[in-house]
mmCIF file of C-alpha atoms in Angstrom:
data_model
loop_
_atom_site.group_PDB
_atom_site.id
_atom_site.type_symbol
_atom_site.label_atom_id
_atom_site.label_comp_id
_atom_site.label_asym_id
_atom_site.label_seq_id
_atom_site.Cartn_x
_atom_site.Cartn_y
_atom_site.Cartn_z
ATOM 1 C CA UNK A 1 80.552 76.479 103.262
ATOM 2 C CA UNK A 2 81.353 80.244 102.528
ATOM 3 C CA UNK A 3 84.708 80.735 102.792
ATOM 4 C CA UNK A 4 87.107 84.089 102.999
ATOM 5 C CA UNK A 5 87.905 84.266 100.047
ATOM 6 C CA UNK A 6 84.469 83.474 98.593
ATOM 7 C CA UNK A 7 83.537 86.576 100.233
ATOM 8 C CA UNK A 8 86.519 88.361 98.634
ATOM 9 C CA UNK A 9 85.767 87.149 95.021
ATOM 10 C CA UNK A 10 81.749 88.383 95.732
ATOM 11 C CA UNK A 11 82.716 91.564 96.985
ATOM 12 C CA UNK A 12 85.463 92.688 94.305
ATOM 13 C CA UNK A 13 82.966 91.802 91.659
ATOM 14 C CA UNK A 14 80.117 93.223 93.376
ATOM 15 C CA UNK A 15 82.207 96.427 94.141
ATOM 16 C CA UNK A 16 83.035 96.513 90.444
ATOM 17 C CA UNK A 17 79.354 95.824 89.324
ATOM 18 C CA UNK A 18 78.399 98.564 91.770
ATOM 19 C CA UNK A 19 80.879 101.447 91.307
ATOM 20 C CA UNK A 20 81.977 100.812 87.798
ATOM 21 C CA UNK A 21 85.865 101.353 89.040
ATOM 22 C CA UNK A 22 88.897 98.869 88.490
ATOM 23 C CA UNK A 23 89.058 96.072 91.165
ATOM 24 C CA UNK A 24 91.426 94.146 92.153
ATOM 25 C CA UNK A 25 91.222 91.050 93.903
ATOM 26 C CA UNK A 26 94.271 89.195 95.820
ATOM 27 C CA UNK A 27 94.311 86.265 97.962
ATOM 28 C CA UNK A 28 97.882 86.677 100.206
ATOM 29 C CA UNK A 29 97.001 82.875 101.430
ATOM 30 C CA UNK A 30 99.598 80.439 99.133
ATOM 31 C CA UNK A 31 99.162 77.057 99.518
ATOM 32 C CA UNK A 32 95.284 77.727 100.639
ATOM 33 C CA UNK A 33 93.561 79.343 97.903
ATOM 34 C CA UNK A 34 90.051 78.708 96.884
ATOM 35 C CA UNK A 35 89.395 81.206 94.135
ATOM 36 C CA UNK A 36 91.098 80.123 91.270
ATOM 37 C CA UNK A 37 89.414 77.310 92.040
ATOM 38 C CA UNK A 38 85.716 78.730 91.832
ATOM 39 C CA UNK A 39 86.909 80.863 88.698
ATOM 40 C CA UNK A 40 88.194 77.757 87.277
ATOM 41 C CA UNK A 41 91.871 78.695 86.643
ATOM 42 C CA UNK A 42 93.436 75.667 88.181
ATOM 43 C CA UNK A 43 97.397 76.285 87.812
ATOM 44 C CA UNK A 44 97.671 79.803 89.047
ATOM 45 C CA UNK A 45 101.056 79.958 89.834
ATOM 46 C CA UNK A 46 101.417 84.183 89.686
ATOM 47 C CA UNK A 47 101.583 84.905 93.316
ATOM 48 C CA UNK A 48 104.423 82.003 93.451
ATOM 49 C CA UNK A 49 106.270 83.953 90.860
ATOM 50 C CA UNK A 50 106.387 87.059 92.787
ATOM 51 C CA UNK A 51 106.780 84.904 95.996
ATOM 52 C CA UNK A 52 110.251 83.635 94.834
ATOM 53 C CA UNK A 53 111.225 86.492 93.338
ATOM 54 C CA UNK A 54 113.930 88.477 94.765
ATOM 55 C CA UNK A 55 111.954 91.628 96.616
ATOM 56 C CA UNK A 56 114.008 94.251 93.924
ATOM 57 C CA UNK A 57 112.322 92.492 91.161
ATOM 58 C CA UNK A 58 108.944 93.428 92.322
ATOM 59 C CA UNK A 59 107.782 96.246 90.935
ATOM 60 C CA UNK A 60 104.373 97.936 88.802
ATOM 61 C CA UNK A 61 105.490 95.696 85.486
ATOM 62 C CA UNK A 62 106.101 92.522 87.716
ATOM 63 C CA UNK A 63 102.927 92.514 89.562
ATOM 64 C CA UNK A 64 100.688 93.631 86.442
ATOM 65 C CA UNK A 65 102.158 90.708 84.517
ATOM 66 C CA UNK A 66 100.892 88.243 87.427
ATOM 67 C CA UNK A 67 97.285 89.448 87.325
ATOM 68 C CA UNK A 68 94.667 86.895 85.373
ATOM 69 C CA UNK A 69 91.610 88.843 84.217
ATOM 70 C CA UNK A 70 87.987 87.403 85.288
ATOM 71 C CA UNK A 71 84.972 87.607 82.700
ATOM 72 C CA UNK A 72 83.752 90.157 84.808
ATOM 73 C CA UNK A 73 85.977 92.687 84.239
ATOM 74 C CA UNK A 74 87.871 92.535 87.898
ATOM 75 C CA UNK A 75 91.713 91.233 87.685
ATOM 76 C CA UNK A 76 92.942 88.301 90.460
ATOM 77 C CA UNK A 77 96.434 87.523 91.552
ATOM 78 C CA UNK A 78 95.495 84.382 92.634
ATOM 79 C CA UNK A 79 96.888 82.223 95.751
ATOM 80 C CA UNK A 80 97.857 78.300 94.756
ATOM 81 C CA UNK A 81 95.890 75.446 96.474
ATOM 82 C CA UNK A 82 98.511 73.454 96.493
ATOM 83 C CA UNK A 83 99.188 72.808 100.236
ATOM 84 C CA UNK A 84 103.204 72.571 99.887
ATOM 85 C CA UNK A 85 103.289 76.233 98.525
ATOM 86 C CA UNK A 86 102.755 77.533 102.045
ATOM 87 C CA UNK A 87 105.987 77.539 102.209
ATOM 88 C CA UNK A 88 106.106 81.087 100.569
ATOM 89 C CA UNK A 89 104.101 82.617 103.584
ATOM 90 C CA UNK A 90 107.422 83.444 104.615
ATOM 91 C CA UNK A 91 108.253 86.189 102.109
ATOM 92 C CA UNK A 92 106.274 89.487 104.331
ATOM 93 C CA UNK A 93 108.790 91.401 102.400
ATOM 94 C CA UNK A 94 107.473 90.413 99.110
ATOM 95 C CA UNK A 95 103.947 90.531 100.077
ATOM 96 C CA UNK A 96 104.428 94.461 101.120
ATOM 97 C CA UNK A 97 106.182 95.312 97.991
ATOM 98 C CA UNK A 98 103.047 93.739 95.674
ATOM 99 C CA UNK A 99 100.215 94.900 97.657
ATOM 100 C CA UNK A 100 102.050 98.444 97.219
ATOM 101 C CA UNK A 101 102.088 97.844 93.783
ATOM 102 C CA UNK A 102 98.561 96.158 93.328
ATOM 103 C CA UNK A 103 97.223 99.887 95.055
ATOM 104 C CA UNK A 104 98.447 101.868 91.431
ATOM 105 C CA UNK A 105 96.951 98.909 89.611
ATOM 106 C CA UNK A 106 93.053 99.599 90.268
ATOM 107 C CA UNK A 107 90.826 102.121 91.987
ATOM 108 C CA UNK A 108 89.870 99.341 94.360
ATOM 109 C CA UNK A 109 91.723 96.605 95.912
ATOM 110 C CA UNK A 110 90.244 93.970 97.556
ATOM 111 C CA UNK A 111 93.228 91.912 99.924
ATOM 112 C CA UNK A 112 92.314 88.666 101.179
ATOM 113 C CA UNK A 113 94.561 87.997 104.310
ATOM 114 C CA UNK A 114 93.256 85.063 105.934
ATOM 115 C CA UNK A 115 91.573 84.836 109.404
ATOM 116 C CA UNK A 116 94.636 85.751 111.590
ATOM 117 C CA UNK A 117 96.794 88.215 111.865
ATOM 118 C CA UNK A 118 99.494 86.410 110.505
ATOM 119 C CA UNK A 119 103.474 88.121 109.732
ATOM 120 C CA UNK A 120 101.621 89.089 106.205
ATOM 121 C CA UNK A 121 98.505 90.662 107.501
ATOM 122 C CA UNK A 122 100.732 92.203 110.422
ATOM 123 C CA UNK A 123 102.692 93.617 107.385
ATOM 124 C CA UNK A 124 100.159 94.219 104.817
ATOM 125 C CA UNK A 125 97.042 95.718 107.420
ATOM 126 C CA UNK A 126 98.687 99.112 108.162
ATOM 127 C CA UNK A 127 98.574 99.868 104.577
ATOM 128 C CA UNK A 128 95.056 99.120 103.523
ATOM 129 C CA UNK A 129 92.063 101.799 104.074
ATOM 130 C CA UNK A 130 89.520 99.247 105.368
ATOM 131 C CA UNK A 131 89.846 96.153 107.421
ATOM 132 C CA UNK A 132 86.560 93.791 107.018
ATOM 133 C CA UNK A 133 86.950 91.223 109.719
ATOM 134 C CA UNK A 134 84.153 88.446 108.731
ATOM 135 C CA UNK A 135 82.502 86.944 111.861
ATOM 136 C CA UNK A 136 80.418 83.574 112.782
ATOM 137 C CA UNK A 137 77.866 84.659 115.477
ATOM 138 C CA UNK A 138 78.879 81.549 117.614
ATOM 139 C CA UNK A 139 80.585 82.531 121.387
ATOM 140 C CA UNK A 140 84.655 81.360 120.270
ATOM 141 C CA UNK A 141 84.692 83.331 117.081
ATOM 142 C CA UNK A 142 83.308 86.231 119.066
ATOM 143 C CA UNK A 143 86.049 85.636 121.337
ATOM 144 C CA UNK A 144 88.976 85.557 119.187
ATOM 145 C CA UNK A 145 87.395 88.551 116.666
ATOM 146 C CA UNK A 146 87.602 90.525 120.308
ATOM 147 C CA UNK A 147 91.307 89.897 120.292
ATOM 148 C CA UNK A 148 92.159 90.104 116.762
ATOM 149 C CA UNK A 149 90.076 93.797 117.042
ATOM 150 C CA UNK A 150 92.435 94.542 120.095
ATOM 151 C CA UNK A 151 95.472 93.438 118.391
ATOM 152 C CA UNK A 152 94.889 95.484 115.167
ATOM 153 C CA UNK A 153 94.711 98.452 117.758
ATOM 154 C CA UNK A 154 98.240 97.503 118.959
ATOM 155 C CA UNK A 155 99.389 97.671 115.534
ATOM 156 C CA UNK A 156 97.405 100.802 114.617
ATOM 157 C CA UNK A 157 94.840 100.357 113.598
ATOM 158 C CA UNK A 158 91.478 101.376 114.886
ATOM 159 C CA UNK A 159 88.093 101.512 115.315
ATOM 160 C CA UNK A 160 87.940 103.778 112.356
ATOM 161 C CA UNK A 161 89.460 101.471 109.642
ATOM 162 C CA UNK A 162 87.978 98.330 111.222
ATOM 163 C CA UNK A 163 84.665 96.710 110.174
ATOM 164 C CA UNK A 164 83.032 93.625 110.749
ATOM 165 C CA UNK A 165 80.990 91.538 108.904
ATOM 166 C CA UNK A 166 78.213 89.208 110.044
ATOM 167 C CA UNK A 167 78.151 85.719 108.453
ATOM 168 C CA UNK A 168 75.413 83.248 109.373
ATOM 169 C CA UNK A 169 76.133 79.674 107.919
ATOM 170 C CA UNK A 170 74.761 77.350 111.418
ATOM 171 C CA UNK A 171 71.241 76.844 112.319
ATOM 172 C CA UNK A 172 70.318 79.942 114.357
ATOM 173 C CA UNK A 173 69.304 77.849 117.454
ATOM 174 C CA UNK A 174 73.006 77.813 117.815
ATOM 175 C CA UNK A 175 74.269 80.821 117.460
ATOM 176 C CA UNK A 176 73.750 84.563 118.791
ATOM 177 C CA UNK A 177 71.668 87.136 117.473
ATOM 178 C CA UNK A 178 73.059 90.256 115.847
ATOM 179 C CA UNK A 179 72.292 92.269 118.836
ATOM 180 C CA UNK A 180 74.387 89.539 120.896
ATOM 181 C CA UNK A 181 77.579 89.651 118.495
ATOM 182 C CA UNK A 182 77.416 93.695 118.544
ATOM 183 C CA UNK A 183 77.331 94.063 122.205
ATOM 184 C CA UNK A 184 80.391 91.741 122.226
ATOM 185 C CA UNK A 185 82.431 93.804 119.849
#
């Protein structure tokens, strides 16, 4: 199926494609990443760098080193699939510090935080612009997209910064119609 960070990978390329600006794309998920994958980089082992560093050795130079350009033009700092580097979801510090840095690295930059609002997205959320939530019109994702919208709010953000996406990958019999999903959020 069509995962997150599918959608992140189409979007920074398309916003790139679109706008003709410097993108960005980072997937903030180690030990789950699916990009480098799809792009065919198969050891991407940047974000572990930064990961283990300590948090005063991440800086502009750091975090530009780390970034592996795509054909089309955007730059990834790619997650590892590797299951046992999870282990680095840990470091919120070190997450901060590089999406701080990643924002003076391109006009647009595209932060794939996984579907919950983990210590890193907690961390990370307050200082991004936009927050695209991406949503399965089927009753239990509608459920916990009404709670992850009301616990953004907690953490400030609101209604303003948040958007959400519509993704239909099940036969429609089976899930709600558009007009459904927006009266529940």
């Amino acid at each position: 199926g069509l995962g997150v960070s599918t959608l992140a990978l189409n979007l920074g390329i398309s916003l790139h494609n679109h706008v003709k600006k410097s993108v960005v794309v980072a997937e903030f998920r180690p030990g789950q990443g699916t990009i480098s994958l799809e792009v065919g980089h198969l050891r991407p082992e940047g974000l572990n760098r930064l990961l283990q560093s300590h948090p005063d050795k991440i800086d502009l130079r750091a975090v530009e080193t780390e970034l592996t350009t795509h054909p089309s033009g955007v730059r990834f700092l790619l997650a590892s699939p590797q299951p046992l580097d999870a282990r680095y979801m840990v470091a919120d510090e070190n997450f901060e510090l590089i999406a701080r840095n990643l924002s003076y690295l391109a006009q647009y930059t595209v932060i794939d935080l996984g579907t919950t609002l983990s210590p890193i997205a907690e961390r990370v959320s307050p200082l991004c612009d936009q927050v695209i939530l991406v949503v399965e019109p089927v009753p239990q994702t509608l459920q916990q997209t009404q709670a992850l919208i009301a616990d953004l709010g907690e953490i400030g953000i609101g209604e303003g910064r948040v958007s959400v996406v519509l993704v239909n990958r099940v036969r429609s019999g089976l899930q709600l119609s558009w007009s459904q999903v927006q009266d529940k959020l």
